Amino acid sequence: MASIPESRIHGFNQKEWNPEGDFVLYWMVAARRSRWNFALDRAIEQAQRLQKPLVIFEALRCGYDWASDRHHRFVMDGMVDQAKAFAQTPATYVAYVEREHGEGRGLLEALSQRSCGVITDLFPAFFLPRMLRAVAPRLAVPLEAIDSNGLLPLRAADRVFTTAYSFRRFLHKTLSPFLLEWPSSSPWEGVTLPRLQSFPAEIRKKWPVFVGAEFVGDAVDISRLPIDHRVSAVKETQGGEQAAQQQMQGFLKFRLRRYAEERNEPEEEVASGFSPYLHFGHLSTHEVFSKIVEREGWEPHRLGKPTGQRGGWWGMSEVAEAFLDELVTWREIGFNMAFLDEHYEEYASLPGWAQETLEQHRSDPRSWEYTLKQFEQAQTHDPLWNAAQVQLVQEGKIHNYLRMLWGKKILEWSKSPEDALAVMIELNNKYALDGRDPNSYSGIFWVLGRYDRAWGPERPIFGKVRYMSSENTARKVQVKDYIARYTP
Ligand SMILES: Cc1cc2nc3c(=O)[nH]c(=O)nc-3n(C[C@H](O)[C@H](O)[C@H](O)COP(=O)(O)OP(=O)(O)OC[C@H]3O[C@@H](n4cnc5c(N)ncnc54)[C@H](O)[C@@H]3O)c2cc1C
C-alpha cells in the first residue's frame, strides 16, 4: 500500500506518537466508508509501521444542530454497512450512538489514552472544524486530520475563488498531478496487522459501544433518542456504502448518458442523487471519478490547455464533462470556501456588489411576505414553490433546478435578505439529506449572488442579483406532473 500524499495530512497538534499504545485509533467523522478513503489508508499505514492493531471508531452524537430521525437513520444505515465490511478485516470497528446529551463526553479521550495516536477526517464545514480544534489540545497523542474530500486537496489552493470560471481555470492549471493520487480501492490488500485481543472492558462499562459486527439495523432505537422525530427518515433513500454503490451503478448505467441534456427537467430523474452519500462520506469522489475514467477509457494525456471553459478540458465525452463540472468544479469550489473563509456561513461573506445591490433594494415593497413557518408548511400562493418544499419535507431533496427557484423565491418573499438567508439555512439543513455541507452554503449563497455576476435589468428586491420566476421555469421545463405529485 502506497503512502498517502503529504498534501492530504493536517496535523492538529504537536504530540509524539506513543509506541506503547495498544492500538492506532481512526476516529471516523466524515469519510464514513471502508474503501477509497485516505484517512483509512493513513491509519492502516501507521498501524503497520507500529505493528499495532487498528481500532476504527465511528460515533454519532445527538446534540448537533438539526439532529433528527432523518439524518440519524442515514448515518446508522452506514454504520451497519461498516460493521459488516470491517468484520472481514483485521481492524476492530467500534460504533457508538449517543443516547442522551453529553453521554459520549470523554469517550474519545478514553480511547485515545490507550492509543498510539489518532487519525481522523478533515471536513471543512458544520461543527466539525470546531470540534477538532477543541479536541486536539486535550489529547496526549497526535491528532492528524486527513483530507479525503475531493480531487483537489484543500491545501492546494491558498485563496478563495469568487466565480466558477476562476476556480475552473485554477483547476485546469493545478489539478493534473493530483489526478494520479488516489486513495486505495482495496486498502487491506497485502496488509497484515495484529488484531486487538479484547476491547477495554472499563470503556464498555461506561459507554454502550458496539464492537465488531455487533452494530445491526435495530441496535439502537431511534425513537428513544433526544432528536427531532418530526423530521422522519426517508424510506426510499437508504444510507450507507451499499446503497451508495447501487445509486452509482444505476446512474452510470442508465442516467449519465442523458445527464447533459435532461438534468434540469424536474419530471425526469436524471441526476446522480449522490449528494447525501457524498456528504456523509458513504461515497468517494475519487471512486466516482475512477468509474468515469473507466467508462471513457480516459488517460491523463487527454487533458487540454487551461481555459476556464466548462467543456473541453478533460478530453472526455460531453456528458462526462458536464457531470464532472458539477462533481468537481461546483462541489469543490464550496469546499475551498468553507476551508479558507471561516465566515462562509455569514451574510457578510457575500461579494460586495451583491451586498450593495440588495441593500439598495432592502425597502422595496414585497407583494408577498411569508414567515419561516409558512414557508416550512408550504403555504405560499405559488403551487410550484409549494411542491418543491413538499418534496424537501417528504423526500429530503429538491430537484436541482427547482432548488434554485426555491431559494430565489425565498429571497423575494422575505422581509430582508438576511431573513431569507436564515430561512434557507434552516429549511435546507433541517430537511435535506445533503444539508450542512459546504455545498449547502454554496447553493444558498449563490441565490444571493455568491459565484455569480451582476445581471440586468435591475429588479425590485433582487437589484442586480440573478432573478428567477416560476412562470419562466414552467415555460422552460415540464412541471405539471411534478406539482401534482407534490401537492401539499
Ligand atoms: C438553494 C440551494 C441549496 C443547495 N443545498 C445543497 C446542499 O445542502 N447540499 C449539496 O450537496 N448541494 C446543495 N445544493 C447544490 C445542488 O443543488 C445539489 O448538489 C444537487 O442538486 C445534488 O443532486 P445530485 O447529487 O443528483 O447532483 P448531480 O447533478 O448528479 O451532481 C453530482 C454532484 O455534483 C455536486 N453538485 C451538483 N450541482 C452542484 C451545485 N450547484 N453546487 C455544488 N455542488 C453541486 C454535488 O456534490 C452532486 O452530488 C444547493 C443548491 C441550491 C440552489
Coordinates of C-alpha atoms and ligand atoms in Angstrom, one line a residue, residues 259 263 271-275 278 323 326-327 330-331 398 400 403-404 406-407 424 428 432 434-437 439-440 442-444 446-447, ligand 1:
Y259 CA -27.4 14.0 -17.9
R263 CA -30.6 17.2 -15.8
A271 CA -29.2 13.5 -11.9
S272 CA -27.0 11.2 -9.9
G273 CA -28.6 11.6 -6.5
F274 CA -25.1 11.3 -5.0
S275 CA -25.1 14.4 -2.8
L278 CA -21.0 12.3 -0.7
F323 CA -21.1 15.8 -14.9
E326 CA -20.7 19.7 -11.2
L327 CA -18.9 17.0 -9.2
W330 CA -19.1 23.2 -8.4
R331 CA -18.7 20.8 -5.5
I398 CA -35.4 19.1 -4.1
N400 CA -31.7 20.6 -8.7
R403 CA -33.8 24.2 -5.7
M404 CA -32.5 27.3 -7.3
W406 CA -36.9 27.6 -4.3
G407 CA -34.1 29.8 -2.9
M424 CA -32.9 28.9 3.6
N428 CA -32.2 23.2 3.8
A432 CA -32.2 18.0 3.1
D434 CA -27.3 16.5 1.9
G435 CA -27.7 19.6 4.1
R436 CA -25.0 21.0 6.4
D437 CA -22.4 20.5 3.7
N439 CA -22.4 22.9 -0.9
S440 CA -25.4 23.8 1.2
S442 CA -22.6 27.4 -2.0
G443 CA -26.1 26.8 -3.1
I444 CA -27.8 29.1 -0.6
W446 CA -25.5 31.5 -4.8
V447 CA -29.1 32.5 -4.5
Ligands
LIG1 C1 -30.7 26.8 -2.6 C2 -29.7 25.6 -2.8 C3 -29.3 24.8 -1.8 C4 -28.5 23.7 -2.0 N1 -28.1 22.9 -0.9 C5 -27.3 21.9 -1.1 C6 -26.9 21.0 -0.1 O1 -27.4 21.2 1.1 N2 -26.0 20.0 -0.3 C7 -25.5 19.8 -1.5 O2 -24.7 18.9 -1.7 N3 -25.8 20.6 -2.6 C8 -26.7 21.6 -2.4 N4 -27.0 22.4 -3.5 C9 -26.4 22.2 -4.8 C10 -27.1 21.2 -5.7 O3 -28.5 21.6 -5.8 C11 -27.0 19.8 -5.3 O4 -25.6 19.4 -5.1 C12 -27.5 18.8 -6.3 O5 -28.9 19.1 -6.7 C13 -27.5 17.4 -5.8 O6 -28.1 16.5 -6.6 P1 -27.3 15.3 -7.3 O7 -26.4 14.7 -6.4 O8 -28.3 14.5 -8.0 O9 -26.5 16.2 -8.3 P2 -25.8 15.9 -9.7 O10 -26.3 16.9 -10.7 O11 -25.9 14.5 -10.1 O12 -24.3 16.4 -9.5 C14 -23.3 15.5 -8.9 C15 -22.7 16.1 -7.7 O13 -22.1 17.4 -8.1 C16 -22.2 18.3 -7.0 N5 -23.1 19.4 -7.4 C17 -24.1 19.4 -8.4 N6 -24.6 20.6 -8.5 C18 -24.0 21.4 -7.6 C19 -24.1 22.8 -7.3 N7 -25.0 23.6 -7.9 N8 -23.3 23.3 -6.4 C20 -22.4 22.5 -5.7 N9 -22.2 21.2 -6.0 C21 -23.0 20.7 -6.9 C22 -22.9 17.5 -5.9 O14 -21.9 17.0 -5.0 C23 -23.6 16.4 -6.6 O15 -23.9 15.3 -5.8 C24 -27.9 23.5 -3.3 C25 -28.3 24.4 -4.3 C26 -29.2 25.4 -4.1 C27 -29.5 26.3 -5.2

